[in-house]
Short mmCIF file of C-alpha atoms and ligand atoms in Angstrom, two decimals:
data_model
loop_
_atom_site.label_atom_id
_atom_site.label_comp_id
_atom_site.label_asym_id
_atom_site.label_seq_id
_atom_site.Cartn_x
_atom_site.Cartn_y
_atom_site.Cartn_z
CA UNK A 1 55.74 66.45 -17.56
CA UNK A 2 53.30 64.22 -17.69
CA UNK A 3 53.54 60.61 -18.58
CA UNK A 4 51.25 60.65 -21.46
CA UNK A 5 53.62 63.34 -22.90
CA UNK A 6 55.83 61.15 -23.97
CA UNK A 7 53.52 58.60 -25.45
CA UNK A 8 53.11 58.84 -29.51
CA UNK A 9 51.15 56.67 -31.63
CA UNK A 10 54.04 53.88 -32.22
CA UNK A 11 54.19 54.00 -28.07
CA UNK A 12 50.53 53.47 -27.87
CA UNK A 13 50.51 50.68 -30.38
CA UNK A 14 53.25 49.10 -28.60
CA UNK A 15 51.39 49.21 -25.76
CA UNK A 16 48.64 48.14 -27.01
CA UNK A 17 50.13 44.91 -28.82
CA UNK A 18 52.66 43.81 -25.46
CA UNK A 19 49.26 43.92 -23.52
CA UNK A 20 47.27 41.72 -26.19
CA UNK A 21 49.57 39.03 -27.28
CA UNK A 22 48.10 36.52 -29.63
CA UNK A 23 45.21 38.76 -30.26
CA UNK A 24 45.64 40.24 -33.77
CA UNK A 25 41.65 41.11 -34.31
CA UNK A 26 41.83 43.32 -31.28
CA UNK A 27 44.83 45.08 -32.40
CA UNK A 28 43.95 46.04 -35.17
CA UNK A 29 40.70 47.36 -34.40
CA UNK A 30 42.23 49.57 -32.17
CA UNK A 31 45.39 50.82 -34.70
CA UNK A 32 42.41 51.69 -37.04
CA UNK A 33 40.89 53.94 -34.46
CA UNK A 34 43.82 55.40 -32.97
CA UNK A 35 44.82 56.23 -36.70
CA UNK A 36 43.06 58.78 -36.86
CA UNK A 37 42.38 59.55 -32.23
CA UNK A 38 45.87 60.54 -32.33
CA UNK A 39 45.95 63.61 -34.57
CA UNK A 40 42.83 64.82 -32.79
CA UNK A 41 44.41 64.65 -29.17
CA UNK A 42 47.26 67.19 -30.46
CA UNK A 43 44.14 69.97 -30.18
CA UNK A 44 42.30 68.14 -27.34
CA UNK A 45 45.00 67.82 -24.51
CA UNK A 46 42.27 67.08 -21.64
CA UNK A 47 41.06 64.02 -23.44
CA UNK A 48 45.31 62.87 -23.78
CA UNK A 49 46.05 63.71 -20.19
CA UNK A 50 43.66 61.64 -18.91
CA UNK A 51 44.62 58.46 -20.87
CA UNK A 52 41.24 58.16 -22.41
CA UNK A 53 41.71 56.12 -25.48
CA UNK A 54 44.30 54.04 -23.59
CA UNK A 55 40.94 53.44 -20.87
CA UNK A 56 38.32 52.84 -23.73
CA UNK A 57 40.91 50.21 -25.31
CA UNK A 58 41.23 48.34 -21.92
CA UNK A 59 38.19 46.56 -21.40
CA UNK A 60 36.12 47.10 -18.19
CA UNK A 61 35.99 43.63 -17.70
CA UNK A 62 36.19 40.26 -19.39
CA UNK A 63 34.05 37.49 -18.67
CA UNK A 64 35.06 33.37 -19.60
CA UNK A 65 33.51 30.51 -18.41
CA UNK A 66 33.14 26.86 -19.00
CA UNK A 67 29.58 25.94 -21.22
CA UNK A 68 29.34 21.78 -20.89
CA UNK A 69 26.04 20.67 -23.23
CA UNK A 70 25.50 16.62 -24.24
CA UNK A 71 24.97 16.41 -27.67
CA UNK A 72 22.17 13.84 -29.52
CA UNK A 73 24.53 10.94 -29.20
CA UNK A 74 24.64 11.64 -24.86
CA UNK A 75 28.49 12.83 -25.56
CA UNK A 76 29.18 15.38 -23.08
CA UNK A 77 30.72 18.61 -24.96
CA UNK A 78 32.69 21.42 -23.36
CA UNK A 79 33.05 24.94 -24.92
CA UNK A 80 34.38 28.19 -24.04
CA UNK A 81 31.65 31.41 -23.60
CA UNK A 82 32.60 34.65 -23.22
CA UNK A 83 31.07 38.27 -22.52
CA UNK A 84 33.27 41.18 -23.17
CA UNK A 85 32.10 44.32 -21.46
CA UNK A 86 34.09 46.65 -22.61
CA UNK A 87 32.40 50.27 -21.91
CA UNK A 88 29.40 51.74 -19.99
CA UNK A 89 29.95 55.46 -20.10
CA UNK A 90 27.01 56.22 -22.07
CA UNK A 91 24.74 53.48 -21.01
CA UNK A 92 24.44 49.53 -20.35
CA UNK A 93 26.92 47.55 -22.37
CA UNK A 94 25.02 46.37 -25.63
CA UNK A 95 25.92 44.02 -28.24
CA UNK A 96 25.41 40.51 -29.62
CA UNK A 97 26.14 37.34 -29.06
CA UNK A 98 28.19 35.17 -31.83
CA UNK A 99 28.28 31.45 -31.93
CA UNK A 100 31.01 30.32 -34.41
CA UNK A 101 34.34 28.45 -34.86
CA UNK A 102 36.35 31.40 -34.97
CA UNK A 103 35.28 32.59 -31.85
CA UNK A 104 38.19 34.23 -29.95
CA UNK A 105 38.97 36.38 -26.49
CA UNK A 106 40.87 38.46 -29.16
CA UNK A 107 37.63 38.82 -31.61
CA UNK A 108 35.23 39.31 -29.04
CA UNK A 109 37.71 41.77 -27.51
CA UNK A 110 37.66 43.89 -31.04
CA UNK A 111 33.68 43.53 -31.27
CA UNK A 112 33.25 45.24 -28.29
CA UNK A 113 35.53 48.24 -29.31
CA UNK A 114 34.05 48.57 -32.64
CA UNK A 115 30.67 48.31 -30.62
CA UNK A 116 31.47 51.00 -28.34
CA UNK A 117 31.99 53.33 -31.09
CA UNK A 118 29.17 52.04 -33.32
CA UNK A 119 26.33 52.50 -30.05
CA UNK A 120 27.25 55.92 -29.65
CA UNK A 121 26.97 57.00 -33.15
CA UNK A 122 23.85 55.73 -33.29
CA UNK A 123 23.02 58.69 -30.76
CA UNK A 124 21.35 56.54 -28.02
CA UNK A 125 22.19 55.68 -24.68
CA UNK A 126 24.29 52.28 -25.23
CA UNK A 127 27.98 51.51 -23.77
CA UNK A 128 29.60 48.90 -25.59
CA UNK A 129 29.97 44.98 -25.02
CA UNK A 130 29.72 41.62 -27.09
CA UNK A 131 29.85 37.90 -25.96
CA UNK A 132 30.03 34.61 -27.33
CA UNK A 133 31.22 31.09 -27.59
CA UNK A 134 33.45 28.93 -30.15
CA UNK A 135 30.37 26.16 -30.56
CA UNK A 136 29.74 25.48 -34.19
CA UNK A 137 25.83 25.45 -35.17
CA UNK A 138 26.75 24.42 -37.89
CA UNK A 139 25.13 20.55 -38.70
CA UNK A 140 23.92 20.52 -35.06
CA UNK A 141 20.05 19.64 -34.18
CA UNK A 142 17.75 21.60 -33.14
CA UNK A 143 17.68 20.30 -29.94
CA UNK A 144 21.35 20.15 -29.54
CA UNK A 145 20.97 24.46 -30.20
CA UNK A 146 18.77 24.55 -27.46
CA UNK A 147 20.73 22.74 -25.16
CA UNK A 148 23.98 25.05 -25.53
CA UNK A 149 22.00 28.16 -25.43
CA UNK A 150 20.24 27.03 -22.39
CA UNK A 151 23.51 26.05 -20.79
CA UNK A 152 25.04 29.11 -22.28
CA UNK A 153 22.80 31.64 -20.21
CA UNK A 154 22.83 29.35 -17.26
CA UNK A 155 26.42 31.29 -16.50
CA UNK A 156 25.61 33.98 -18.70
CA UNK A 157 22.42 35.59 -16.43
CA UNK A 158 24.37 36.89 -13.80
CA UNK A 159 26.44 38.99 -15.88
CA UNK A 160 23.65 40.77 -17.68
CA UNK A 161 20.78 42.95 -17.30
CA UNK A 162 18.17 45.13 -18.62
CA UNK A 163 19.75 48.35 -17.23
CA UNK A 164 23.55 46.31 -16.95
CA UNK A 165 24.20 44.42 -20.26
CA UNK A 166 21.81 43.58 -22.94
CA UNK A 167 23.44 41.34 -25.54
CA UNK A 168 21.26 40.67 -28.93
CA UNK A 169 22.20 37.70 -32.00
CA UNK A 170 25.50 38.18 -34.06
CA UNK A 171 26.93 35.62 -36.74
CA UNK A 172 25.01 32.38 -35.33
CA UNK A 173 22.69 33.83 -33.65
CA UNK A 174 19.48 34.62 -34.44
CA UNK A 175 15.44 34.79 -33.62
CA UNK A 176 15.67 30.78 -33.24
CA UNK A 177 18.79 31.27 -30.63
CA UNK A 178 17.73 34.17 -28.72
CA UNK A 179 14.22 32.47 -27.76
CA UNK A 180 16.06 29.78 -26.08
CA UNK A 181 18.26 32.24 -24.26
CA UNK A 182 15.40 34.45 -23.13
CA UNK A 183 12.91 31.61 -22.17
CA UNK A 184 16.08 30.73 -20.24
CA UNK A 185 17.00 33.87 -18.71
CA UNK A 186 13.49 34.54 -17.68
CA UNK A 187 13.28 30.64 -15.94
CA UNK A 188 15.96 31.09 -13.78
CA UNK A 189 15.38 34.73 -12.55
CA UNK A 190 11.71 34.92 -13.09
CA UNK A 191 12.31 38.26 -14.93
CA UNK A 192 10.60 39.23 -17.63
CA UNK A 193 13.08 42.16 -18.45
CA UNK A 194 14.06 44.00 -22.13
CA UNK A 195 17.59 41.15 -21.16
CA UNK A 196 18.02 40.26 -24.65
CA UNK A 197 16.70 42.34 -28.02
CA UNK A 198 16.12 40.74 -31.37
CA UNK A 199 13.31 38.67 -29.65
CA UNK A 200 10.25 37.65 -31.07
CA UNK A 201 7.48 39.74 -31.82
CA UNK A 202 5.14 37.62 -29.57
CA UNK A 203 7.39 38.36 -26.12
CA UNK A 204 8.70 41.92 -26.46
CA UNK A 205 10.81 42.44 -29.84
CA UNK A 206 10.54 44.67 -31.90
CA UNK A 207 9.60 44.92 -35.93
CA UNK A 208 11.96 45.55 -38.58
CA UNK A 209 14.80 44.00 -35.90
CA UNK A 210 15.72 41.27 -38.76
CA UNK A 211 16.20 43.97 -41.45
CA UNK A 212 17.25 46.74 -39.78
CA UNK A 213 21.47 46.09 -40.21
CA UNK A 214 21.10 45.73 -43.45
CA UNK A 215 18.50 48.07 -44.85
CA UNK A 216 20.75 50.52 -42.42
CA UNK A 217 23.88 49.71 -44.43
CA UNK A 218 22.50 50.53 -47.80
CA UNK A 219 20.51 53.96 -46.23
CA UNK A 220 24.27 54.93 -45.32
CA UNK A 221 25.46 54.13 -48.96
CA UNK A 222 22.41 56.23 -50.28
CA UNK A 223 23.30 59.16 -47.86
CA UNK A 224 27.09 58.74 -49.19
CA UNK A 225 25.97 58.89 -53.44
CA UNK A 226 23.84 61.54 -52.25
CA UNK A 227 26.71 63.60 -51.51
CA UNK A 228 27.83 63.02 -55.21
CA UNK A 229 24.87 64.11 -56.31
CA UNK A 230 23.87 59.84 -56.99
CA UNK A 231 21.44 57.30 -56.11
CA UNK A 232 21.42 54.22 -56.61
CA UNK A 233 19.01 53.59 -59.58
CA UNK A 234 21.03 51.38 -61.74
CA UNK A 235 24.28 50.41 -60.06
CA UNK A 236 25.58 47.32 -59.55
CA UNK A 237 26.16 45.52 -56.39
CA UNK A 238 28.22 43.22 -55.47
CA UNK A 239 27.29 42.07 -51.55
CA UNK A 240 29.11 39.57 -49.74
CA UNK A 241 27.99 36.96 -47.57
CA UNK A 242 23.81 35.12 -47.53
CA UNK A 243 22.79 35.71 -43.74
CA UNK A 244 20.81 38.54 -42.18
CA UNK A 245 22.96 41.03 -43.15
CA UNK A 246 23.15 40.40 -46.41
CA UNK A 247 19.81 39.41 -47.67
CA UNK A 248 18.21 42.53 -46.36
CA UNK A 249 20.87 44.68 -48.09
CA UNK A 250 20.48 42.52 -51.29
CA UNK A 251 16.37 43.63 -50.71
CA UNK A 252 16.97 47.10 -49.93
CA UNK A 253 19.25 47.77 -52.83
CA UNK A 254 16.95 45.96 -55.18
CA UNK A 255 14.01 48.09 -53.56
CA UNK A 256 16.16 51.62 -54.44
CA UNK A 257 16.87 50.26 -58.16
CA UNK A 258 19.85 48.75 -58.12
CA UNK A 259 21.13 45.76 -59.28
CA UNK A 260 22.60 42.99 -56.88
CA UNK A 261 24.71 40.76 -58.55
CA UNK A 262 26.87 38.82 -55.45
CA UNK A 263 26.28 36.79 -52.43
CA UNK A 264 28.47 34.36 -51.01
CA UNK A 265 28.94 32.01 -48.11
CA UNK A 266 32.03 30.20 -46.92
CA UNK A 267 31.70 27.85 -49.89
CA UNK A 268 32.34 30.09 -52.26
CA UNK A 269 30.23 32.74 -54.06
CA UNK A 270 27.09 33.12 -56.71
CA UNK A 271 27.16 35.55 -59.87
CA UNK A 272 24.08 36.19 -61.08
CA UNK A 273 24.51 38.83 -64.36
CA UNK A 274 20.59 38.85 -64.56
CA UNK A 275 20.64 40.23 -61.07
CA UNK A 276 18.51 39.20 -57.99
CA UNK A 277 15.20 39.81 -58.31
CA UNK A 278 13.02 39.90 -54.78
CA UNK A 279 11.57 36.11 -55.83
CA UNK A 280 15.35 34.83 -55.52
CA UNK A 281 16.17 36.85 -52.42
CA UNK A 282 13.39 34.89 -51.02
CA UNK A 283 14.61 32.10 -52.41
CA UNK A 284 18.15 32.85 -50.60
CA UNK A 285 16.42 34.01 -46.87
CA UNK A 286 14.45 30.38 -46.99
CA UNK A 287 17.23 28.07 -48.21
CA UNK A 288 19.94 29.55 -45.87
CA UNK A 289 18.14 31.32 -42.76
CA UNK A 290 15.70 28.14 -43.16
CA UNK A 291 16.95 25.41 -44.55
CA UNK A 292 20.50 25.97 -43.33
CA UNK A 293 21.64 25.02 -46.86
CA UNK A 294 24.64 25.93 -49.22
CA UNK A 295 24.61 29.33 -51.45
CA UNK A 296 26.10 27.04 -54.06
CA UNK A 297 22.58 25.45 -54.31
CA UNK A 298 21.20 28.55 -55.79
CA UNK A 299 22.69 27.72 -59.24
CA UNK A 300 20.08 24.94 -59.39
CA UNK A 301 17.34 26.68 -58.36
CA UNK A 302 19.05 29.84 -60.68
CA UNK A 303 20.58 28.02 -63.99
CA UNK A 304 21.80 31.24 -65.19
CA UNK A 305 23.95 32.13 -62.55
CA UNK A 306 27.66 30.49 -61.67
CA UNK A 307 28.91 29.36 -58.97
CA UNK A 308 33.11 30.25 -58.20
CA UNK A 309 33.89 27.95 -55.12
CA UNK A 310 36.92 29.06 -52.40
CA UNK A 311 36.90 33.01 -53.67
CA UNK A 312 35.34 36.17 -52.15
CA UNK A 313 33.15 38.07 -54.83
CA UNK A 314 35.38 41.03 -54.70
CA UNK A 315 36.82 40.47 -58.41
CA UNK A 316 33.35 40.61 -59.98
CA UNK A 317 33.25 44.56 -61.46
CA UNK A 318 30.66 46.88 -59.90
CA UNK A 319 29.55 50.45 -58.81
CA UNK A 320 29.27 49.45 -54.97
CA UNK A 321 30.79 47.22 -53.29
CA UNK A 322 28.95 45.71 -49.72
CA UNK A 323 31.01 43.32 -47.34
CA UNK A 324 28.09 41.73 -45.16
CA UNK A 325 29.81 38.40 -44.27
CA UNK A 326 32.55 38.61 -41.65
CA UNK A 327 35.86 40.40 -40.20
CA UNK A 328 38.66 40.37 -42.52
CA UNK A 329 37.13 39.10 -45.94
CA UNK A 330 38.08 41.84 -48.07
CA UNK A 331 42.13 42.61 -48.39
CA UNK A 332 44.16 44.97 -49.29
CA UNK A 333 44.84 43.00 -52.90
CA UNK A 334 40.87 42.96 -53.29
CA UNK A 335 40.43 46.48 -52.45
CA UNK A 336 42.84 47.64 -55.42
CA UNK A 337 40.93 45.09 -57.99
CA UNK A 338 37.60 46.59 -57.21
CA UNK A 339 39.23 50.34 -57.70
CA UNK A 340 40.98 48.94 -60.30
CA UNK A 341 37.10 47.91 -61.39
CA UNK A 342 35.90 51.34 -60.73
CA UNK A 343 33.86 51.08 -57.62
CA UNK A 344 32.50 54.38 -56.45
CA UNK A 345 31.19 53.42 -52.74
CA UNK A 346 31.66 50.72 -50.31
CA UNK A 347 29.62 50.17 -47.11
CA UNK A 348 30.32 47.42 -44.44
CA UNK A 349 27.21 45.72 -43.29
CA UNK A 350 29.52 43.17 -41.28
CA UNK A 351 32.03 43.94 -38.25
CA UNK A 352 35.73 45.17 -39.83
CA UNK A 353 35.53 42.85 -42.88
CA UNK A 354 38.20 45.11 -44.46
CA UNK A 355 41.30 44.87 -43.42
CA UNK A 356 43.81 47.38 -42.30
CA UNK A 357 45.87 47.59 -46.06
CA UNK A 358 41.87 47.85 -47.69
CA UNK A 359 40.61 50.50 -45.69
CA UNK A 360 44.30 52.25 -46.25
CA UNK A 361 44.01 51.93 -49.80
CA UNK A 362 40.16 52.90 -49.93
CA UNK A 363 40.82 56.10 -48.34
CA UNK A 364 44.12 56.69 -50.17
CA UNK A 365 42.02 56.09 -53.35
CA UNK A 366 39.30 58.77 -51.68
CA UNK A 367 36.58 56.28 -52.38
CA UNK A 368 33.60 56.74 -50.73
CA UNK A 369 34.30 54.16 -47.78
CA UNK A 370 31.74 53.48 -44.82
CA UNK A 371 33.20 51.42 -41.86
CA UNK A 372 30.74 49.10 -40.32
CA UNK A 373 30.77 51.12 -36.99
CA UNK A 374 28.72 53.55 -38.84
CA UNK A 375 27.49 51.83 -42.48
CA UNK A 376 25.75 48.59 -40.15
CA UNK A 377 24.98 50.28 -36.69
CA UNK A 378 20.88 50.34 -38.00
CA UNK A 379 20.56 46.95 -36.32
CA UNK A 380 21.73 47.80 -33.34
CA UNK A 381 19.68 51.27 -33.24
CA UNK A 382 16.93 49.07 -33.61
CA UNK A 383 17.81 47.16 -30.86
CA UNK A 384 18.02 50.39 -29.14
CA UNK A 385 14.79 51.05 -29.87
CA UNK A 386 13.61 47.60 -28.86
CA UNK A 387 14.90 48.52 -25.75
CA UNK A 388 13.18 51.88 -25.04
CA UNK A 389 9.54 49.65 -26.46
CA UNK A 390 10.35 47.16 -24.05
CA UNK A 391 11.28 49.82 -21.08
CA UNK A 392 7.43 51.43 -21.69
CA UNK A 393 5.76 48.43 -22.62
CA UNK A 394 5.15 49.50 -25.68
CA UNK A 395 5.55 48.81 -29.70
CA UNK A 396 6.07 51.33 -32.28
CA UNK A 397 4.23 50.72 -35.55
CA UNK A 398 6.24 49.61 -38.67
CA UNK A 399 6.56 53.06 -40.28
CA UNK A 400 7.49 55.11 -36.83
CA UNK A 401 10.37 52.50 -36.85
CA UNK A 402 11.52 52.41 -40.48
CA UNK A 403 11.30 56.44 -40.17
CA UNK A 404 13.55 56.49 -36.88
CA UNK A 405 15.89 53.84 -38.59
CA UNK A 406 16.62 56.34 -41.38
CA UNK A 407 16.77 59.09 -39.52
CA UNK A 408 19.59 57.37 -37.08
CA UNK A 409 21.60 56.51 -40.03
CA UNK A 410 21.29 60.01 -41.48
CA UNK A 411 22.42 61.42 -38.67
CA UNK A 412 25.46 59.12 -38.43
CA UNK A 413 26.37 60.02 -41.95
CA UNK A 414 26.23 64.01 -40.58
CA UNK A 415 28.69 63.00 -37.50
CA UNK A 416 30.97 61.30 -40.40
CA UNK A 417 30.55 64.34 -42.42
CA UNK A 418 31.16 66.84 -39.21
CA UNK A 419 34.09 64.83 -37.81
CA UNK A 420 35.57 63.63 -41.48
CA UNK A 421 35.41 66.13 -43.94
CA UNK A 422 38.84 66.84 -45.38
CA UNK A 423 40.49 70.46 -47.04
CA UNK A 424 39.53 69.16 -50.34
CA UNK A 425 36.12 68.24 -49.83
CA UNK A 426 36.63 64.51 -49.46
CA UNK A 427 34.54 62.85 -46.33
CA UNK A 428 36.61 60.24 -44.52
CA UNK A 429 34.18 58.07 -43.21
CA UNK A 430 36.74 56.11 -40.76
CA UNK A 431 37.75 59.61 -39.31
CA UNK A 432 34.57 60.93 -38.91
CA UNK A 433 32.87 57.80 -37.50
CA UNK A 434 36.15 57.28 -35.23
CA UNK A 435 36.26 60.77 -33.94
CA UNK A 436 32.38 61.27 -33.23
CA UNK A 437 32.26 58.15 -31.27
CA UNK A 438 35.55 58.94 -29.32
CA UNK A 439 33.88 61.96 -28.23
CA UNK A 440 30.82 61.04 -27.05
CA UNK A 441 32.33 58.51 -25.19
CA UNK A 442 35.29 60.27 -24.35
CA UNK A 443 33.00 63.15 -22.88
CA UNK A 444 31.55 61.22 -20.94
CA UNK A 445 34.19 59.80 -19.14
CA UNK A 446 35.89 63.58 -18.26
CA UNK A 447 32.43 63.80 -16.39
CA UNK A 448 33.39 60.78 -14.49
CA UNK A 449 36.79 61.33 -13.38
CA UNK A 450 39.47 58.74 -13.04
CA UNK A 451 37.17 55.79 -12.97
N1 LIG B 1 25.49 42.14 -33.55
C1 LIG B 1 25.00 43.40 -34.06
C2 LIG B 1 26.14 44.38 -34.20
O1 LIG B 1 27.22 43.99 -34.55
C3 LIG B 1 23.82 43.91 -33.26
C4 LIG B 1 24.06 44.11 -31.80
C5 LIG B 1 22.81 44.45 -31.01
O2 LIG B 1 21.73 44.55 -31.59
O3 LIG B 1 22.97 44.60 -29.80
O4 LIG B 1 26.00 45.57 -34.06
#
């Protein structure tokens, strides 16, 4: 008998948690997928026997190294960096790059699972990887940015590579960040290469790169009411988080008729019963993306909104529900208040910001639930597509790319619906997207052997 006979789900997780200690994130992104991988090896014994989800949840390699930077006042600074590449079966690792406090081995380690999954959903040729570093942008100079991201790539660059690894921004990391990286990048190897995507439209990015995560998230939400026979026209929203994410779902849902109520930042979060118009979106994308400022500020600029400082949004009542901030902001405790509240659909623009207890009670609840490996893998399509513009030399026009976006997310939602689809008509989204991106993958690798 083989030894993968014996091996059951608790086993795996066992496994899976002696070989990870301290690294919770990781965990449970990978209980959450083998949730549902398990029941589907019982009628695929070739993809058991040959230890596949115990390979994809073993990383093909792990990268740390030592990023030293002197800060404004000459005080010499030393941070960790990291780049996780954790699968290339389909194609050159991909994934972006996240500068933050919380920075972790164990939540770069989950990013790069979740990414693995996510690229090959989005139906083009990307393995799965993510890097990063526990600096802080926040309150630092520019110059002090550009110092650490130049440093940053200095050990970076020999890990990565147009047709090897092609990281993009994340949380603290953006247009600003990823200049500095490719202008270094491109100094020390004098390469001009596709290295890095989410670049500036001046040196090889691509357009609708900034909106594409979340304009994709709310396209997957449409696709989902659509099911019900619903659109959007007149719901109400409540979104989490201010950044990228965020702000372009905000637009998008505003665009399709619905009302946004929520954003939110650390601080706290903004209510705004009028709704956000466009004119205070713009207001939000220039005082935070810009300005670096507070979302509490918006009250100011917004008297009839209030501002609830320390809480998540999640209490506020609503048709849809949108967490676009970061991993593990919306709890099993919030997910019962907002069914309690009557939400109808929820869609994760950001990276596993529902926790395991949520997404159990979600699905229990047979709410339409999107996990961010499919609701916010438009941004990294897009980046997918910067890639293939940046592998001819050439750029696709605004509406070829908005087109393509929506068609990538529509066909997600049909993998969801293939893979997820239960006896009573229900569509898990977690089991679909989990199976469809196991078995890409997971194909692939048969083809390969015991690599
Ligand atoms: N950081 C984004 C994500 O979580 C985008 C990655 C990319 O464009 O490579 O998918």
């Amino acid at each position: 008998m083989a030894v993968s006979d014996h091996v059951d789900f608790n086993g795996f997780m066992e496994g899976v948690n002696r070989r990870n200690p301290h690294q919770p994130e990781f965990v449970q992104a990978v209980q959450e997928v083998a949730e549902d991988i398990f029941p589907f090896l019982d009628s695929n014994e070739e993809y058991h026997s040959q230890q596949i989800l115990r390979r994809i949840a073993e990383p093909d390699r792990v990268v740390s190294f030592r990023v030293c930077w002197e800060d404004d006042n000459g005080n010499i600074r030393v941070q960790r960096g990291w780049r996780v590449q954790n699968n290339n079966a389909i194609g050159p690792y991909k994934g972006g790059i996240r500068f933050h406090p919380s920075v972790t081995e164990s939540v770069l380690k989950f990013l790069a699972f979740e990414q693995t999954f996510k690229n090959a959903l989005t139906g083009l040729p990307m393995g799965g990887g993510k890097g990063g570093s526990n600096f802080n942008p926040k309150g630092k100079s520019v110059r002090e940015i550009m110092r650490f991201c130049q440093s940053f790539m200095t050990e970076l660059y020999r890990h990565i590579g147009a047709d090897v690894d092609v990281p993009a921004g994340d949380i603290g990391v953006g247009g600003r960040e990823i200049g500095y990286m490719f202008g270094q990048y491109k100094r020390i190897t004098n390469q001009f290469t596709g290295v890095l995507t989410g670049k500036g439209l001046e040196y090889g990015g691509s357009l609708i790169r900034p909106e594409a995560t979340g304009y994709g998230a709310v396209y997957f939400l449409a696709n989902m009411l659509a099911t019900k026979d619903q659109d959007l026209v007149g719901k109400t929203a409540v979104i989490s988080g201010s950044g990228n994410v965020a702000t372009h779902a905000a637009e998008k849902i505003v665009q399709l008729g619905g009302k946004v109520l929520t954003l939110s930042d650390s601080g706290g979060f903004i209510h705004d019963p009028d709704g956000l118009s466009q004119e205070k979106i713009d207001w939000v994308k220039t005082h935070k993306t810009h300005r670096r400022g507070r979302i509490e500020e918006y009250v100011e600029a917004f008297p009839g909104a209030t501002f609830t400082a320390g809480k998540t949004p999640w209490g506020v009542p609503c048709d849809v529900a949108l967490p676009c901030a970061t991993q593990n902001e919306l709890l099993g405790e919030d997910a019962k208040t907002l069914i309690a509240n009557g939400v109808q659909a929820v869609s994760e623009g950001a990276n596993m910001p529902t926790d395991l207890d949520g997404v159990h009670a979600f699905r229990g609840a047979k709410i339409l639930f999107a996990p961010g490996k499919a609701a916010n893998a438009g941004g990294v399509a897009v980046s997918g597509l910067e890639m293939s513009q940046n592998s001819e030399r050439r750029s696709w026009k605004e509406e070829e790319l908005q087109q393509m976006l929506k068609d990538i997310m529509a066909g997600i939602h049909k993998s969801c619906e293939t893979y997820g689809r239960q006896g009573d008509g229900y569509i898990d989204y977690v089991k679909g997207a989990n199976i469809g991106g196991f078995k890409k993958v997971a194909d692939a690798m048969l083809a390969f052997g015991v690599v």
